[in-house]
Short mmCIF file of C-alpha atoms and ligand atoms in Angstrom, two decimals:
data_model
loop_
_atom_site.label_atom_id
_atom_site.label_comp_id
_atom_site.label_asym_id
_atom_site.label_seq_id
_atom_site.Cartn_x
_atom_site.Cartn_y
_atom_site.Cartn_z
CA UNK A 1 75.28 -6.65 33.92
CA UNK A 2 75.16 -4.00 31.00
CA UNK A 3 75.17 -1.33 33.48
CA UNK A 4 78.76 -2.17 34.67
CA UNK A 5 80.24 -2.11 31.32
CA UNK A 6 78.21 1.19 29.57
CA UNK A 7 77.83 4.22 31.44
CA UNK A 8 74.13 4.82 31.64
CA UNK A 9 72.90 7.66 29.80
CA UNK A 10 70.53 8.67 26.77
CA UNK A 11 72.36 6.86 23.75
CA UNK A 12 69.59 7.34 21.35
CA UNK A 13 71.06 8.87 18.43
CA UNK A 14 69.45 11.99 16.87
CA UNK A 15 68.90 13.55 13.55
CA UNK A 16 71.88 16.38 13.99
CA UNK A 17 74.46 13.15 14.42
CA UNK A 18 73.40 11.97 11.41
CA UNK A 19 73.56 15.20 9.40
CA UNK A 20 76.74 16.16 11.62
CA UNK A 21 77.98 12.67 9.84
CA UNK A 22 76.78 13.43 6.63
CA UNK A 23 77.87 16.61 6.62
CA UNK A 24 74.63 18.14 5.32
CA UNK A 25 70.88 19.54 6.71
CA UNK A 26 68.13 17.20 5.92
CA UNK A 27 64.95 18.66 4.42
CA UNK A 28 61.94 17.31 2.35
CA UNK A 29 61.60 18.55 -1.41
CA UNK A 30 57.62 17.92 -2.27
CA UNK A 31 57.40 18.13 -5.91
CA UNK A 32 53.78 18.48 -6.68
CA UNK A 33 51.95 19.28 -10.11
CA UNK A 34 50.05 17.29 -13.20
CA UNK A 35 51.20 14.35 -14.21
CA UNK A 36 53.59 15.23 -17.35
CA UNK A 37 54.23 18.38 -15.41
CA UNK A 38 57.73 17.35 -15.48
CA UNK A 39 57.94 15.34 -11.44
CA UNK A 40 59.91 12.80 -12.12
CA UNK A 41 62.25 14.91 -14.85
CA UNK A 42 62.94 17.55 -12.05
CA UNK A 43 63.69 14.81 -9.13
CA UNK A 44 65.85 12.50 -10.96
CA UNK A 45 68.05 15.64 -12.30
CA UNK A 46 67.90 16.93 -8.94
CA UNK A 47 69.23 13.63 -7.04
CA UNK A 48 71.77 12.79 -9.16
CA UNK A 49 73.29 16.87 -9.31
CA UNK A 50 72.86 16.78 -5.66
CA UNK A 51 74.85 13.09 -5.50
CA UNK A 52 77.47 14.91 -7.56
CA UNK A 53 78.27 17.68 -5.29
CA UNK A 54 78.18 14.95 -2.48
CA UNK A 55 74.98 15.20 -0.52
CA UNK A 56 73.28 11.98 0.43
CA UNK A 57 69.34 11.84 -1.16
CA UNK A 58 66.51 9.47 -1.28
CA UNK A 59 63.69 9.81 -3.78
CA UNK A 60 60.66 8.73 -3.34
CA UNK A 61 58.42 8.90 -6.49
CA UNK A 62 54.81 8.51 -6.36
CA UNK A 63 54.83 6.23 -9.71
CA UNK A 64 57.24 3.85 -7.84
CA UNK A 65 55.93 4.19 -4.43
CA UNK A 66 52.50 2.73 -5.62
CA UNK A 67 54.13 -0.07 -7.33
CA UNK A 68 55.22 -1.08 -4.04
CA UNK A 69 54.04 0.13 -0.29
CA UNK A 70 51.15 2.05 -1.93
CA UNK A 71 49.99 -0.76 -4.71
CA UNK A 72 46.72 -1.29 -2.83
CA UNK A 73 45.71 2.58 -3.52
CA UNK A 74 44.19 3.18 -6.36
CA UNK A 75 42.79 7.37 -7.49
CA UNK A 76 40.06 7.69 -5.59
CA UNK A 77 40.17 10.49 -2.78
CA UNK A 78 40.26 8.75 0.15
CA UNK A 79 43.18 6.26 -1.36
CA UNK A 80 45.25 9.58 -2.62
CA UNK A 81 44.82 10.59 0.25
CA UNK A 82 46.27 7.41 1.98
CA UNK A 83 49.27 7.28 -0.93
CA UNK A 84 49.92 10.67 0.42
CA UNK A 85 50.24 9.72 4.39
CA UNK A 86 52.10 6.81 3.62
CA UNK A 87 54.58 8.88 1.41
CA UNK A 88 55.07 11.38 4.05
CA UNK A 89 56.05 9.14 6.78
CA UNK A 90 57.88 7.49 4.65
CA UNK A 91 60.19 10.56 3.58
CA UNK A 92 59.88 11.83 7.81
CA UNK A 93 61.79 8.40 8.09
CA UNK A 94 64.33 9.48 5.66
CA UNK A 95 64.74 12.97 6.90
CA UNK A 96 65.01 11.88 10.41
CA UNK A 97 68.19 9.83 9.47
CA UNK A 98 69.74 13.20 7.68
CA UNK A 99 68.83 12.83 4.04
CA UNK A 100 67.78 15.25 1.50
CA UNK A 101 64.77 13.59 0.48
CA UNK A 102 63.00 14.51 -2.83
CA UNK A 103 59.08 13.42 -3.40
CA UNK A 104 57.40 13.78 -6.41
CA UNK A 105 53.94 12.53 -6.21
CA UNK A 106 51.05 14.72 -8.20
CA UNK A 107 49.37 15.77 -4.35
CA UNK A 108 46.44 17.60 -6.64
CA UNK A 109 44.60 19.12 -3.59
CA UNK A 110 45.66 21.61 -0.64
CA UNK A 111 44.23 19.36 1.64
CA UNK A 112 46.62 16.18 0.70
CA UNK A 113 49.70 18.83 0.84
CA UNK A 114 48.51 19.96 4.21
CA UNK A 115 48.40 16.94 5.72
CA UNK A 116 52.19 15.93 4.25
CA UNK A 117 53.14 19.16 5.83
CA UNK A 118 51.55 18.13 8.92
CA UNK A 119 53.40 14.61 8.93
CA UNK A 120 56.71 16.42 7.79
CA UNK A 121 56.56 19.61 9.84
CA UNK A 122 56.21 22.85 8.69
CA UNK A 123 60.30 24.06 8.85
CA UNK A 124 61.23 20.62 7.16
CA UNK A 125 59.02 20.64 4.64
CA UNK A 126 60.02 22.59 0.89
CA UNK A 127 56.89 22.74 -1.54
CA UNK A 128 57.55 23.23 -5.23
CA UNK A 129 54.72 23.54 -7.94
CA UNK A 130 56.52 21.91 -11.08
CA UNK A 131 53.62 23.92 -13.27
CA UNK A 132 52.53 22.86 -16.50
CA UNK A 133 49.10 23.79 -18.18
CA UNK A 134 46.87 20.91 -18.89
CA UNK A 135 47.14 21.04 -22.58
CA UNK A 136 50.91 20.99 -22.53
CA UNK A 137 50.90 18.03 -20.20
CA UNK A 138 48.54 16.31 -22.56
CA UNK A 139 50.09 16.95 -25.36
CA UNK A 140 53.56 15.73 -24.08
CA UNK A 141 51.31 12.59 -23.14
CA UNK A 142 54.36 10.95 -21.54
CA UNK A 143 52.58 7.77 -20.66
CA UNK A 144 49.74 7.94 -23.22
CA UNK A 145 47.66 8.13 -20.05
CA UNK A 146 45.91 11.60 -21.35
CA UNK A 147 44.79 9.61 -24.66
CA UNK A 148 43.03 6.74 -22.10
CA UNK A 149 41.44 9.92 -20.11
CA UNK A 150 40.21 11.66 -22.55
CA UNK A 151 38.79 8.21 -23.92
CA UNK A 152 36.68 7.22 -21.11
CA UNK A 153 39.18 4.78 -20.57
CA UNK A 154 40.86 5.77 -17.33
CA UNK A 155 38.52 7.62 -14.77
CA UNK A 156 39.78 9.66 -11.94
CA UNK A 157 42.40 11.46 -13.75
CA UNK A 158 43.95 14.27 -12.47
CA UNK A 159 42.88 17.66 -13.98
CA UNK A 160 40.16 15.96 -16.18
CA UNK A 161 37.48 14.65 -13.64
CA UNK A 162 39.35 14.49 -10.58
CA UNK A 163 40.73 17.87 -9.10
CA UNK A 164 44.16 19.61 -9.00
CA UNK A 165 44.40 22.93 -7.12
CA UNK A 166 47.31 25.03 -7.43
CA UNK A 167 49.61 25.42 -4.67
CA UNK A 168 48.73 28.73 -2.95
CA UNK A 169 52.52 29.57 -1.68
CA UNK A 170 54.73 27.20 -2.89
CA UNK A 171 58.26 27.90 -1.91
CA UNK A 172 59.45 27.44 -5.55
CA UNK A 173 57.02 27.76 -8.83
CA UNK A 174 58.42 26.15 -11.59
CA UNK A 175 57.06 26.88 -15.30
CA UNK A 176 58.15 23.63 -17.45
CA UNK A 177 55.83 25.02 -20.56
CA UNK A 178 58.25 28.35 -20.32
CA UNK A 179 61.60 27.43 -19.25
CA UNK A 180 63.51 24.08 -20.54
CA UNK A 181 65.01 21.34 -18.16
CA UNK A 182 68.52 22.89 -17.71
CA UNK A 183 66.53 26.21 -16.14
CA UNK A 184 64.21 24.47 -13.94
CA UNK A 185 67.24 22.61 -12.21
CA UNK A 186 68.87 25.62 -11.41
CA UNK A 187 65.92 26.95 -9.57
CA UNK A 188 66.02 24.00 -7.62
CA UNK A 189 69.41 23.65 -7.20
CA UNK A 190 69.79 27.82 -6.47
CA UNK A 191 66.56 27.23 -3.44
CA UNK A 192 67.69 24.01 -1.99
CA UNK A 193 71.82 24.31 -1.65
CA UNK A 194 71.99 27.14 0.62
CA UNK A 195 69.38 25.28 2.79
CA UNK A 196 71.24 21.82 2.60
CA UNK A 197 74.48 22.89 3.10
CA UNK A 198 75.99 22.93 7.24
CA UNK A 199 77.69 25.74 8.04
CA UNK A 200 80.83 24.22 10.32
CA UNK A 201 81.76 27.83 11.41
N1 PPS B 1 43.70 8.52 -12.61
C1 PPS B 1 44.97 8.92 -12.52
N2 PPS B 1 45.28 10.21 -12.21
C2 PPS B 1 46.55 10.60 -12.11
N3 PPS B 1 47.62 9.79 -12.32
C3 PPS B 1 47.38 8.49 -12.64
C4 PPS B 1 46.05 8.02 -12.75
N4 PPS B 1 46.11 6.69 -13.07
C5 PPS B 1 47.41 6.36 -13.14
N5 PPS B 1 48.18 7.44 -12.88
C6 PPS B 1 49.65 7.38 -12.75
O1 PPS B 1 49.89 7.50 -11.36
C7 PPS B 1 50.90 8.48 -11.12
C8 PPS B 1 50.48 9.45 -10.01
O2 PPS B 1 50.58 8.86 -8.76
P1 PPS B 1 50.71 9.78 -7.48
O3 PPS B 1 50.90 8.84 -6.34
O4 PPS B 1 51.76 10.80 -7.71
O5 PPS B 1 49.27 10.47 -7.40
S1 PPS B 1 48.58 11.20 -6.16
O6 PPS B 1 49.57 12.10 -5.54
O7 PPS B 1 48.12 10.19 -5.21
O8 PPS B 1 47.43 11.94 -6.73
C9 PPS B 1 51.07 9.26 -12.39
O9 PPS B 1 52.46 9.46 -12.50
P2 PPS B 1 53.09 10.86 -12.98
O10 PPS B 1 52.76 10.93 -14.44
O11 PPS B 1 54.56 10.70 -12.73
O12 PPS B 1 52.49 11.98 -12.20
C10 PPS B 1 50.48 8.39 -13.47
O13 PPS B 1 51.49 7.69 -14.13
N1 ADP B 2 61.56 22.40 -17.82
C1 ADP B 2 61.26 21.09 -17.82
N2 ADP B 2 61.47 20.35 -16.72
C2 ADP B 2 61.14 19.04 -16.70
N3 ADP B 2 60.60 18.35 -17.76
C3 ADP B 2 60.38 19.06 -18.89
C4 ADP B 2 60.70 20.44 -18.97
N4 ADP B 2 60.35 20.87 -20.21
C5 ADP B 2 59.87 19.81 -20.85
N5 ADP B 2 59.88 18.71 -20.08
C6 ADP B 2 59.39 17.36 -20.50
O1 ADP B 2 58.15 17.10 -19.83
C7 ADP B 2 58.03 15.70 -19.59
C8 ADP B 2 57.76 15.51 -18.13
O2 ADP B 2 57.56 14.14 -17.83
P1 ADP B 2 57.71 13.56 -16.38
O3 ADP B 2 58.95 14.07 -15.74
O4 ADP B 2 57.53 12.07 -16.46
O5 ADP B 2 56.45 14.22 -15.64
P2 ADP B 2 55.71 13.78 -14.30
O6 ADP B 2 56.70 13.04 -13.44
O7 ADP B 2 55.27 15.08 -13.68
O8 ADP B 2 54.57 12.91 -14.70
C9 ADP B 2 59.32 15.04 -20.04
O9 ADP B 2 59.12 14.50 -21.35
C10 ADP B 2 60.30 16.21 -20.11
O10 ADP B 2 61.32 16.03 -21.06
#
């Protein structure tokens, strides 16, 4: 019956409608580093500047991913690991209908970033090292998480006795210890506009 009303052809709709829609190129910003590093600082700011200047974002932080799809990880390897795949299809979902997606889970080894590069794809994919030396991130102690670490009371913790390797070749390093919060969003904001922004000529 259909067939007599719709012509019959592919009607799938695909990720350049979306962004042809939205008026915008979809990519995946993975924000990795310590937690204190200055994540969830960097994303938010990010978003909502982005918002302004009317592109269409989704964040996906790892703090309130794992209070939700990811609250029956916990910090051992193979569950970061896990957090991690489930993140990354979860942003792939969000790229895929056109949005500049920003992620900002602590990813502490090459191996976890290389497998959300895998699930993202390497062209889609935007790595930035939000850098901050372990002392600086414990003394900012955001979430008094660093005091319970260095306690005993927490185990697993990132940089103390579990592992965080520095991104290799990040496409964007950014020093919070050395530069304040209005600096840091400018290096974003100076990488990812150019890269965001379609070019209707
Ligand atoms: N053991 C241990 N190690 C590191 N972090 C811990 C730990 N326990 C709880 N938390 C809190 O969990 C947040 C990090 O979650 P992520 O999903 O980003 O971590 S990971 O990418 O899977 O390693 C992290 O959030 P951020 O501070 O925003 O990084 C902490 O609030
Ligand atoms: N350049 C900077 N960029 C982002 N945060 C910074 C910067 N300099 C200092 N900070 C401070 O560092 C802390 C970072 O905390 P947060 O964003 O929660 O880190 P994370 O999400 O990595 O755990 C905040 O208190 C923030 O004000």
């Amino acid at each position: 019956m259909a067939e007599h009303i719709y012509p019959i052809f592919d009607q799938t709709l695909n990720r350049q409608d979306k962004e042809a829609l939205l008026k915008q190129r979809a990519v995946v910003v993975w924000m990795a580093g310590l937690s204190g590093s200055g994540k969830s600082t960097l994303a938010k700011g990010l978003e909502r500047e982005l918002h302004a200047q009317g592109f269409l974002t989704q964040l996906l932080d790892g703090d309130n991913l794992r209070s939700g799809i990811n609250n029956n990880l916990g910090f051992s390897e193979a569950d970061r690991l896990e957090n991690i795949r489930r993140s990354a299809e979860t942003a792939k979902l969000f790229l895929n209908a056109g949005l500049v997606t920003i992620c900002s889970l602590i990813s502490p080894t090459e191996e976890i970033r290389n497998l959300a590069r895998n699930i993202i794809g390497e062209a889609d994919f935007c790595e930035v090292y939000v850098n901050a030396p372990f002392e600086v991130c414990a003394e900012r102690d955001v979430k008094g998480l660093y005091k319970k670490a260095l306690n005993g009371e927490i185990k697993n913790f990132t940089g103390l006795d579990a592992p965080f390797e520095a991104p290799a070749q990040p496409a964007l390093e950014i020093r919070t210890d050395l530069e304040d919060y209005s600096a840091s969003l400018q290096k974003l904001l100076d990488l990812l506009l150019p890269r965001i922004k379609l070019c209707c000529c």
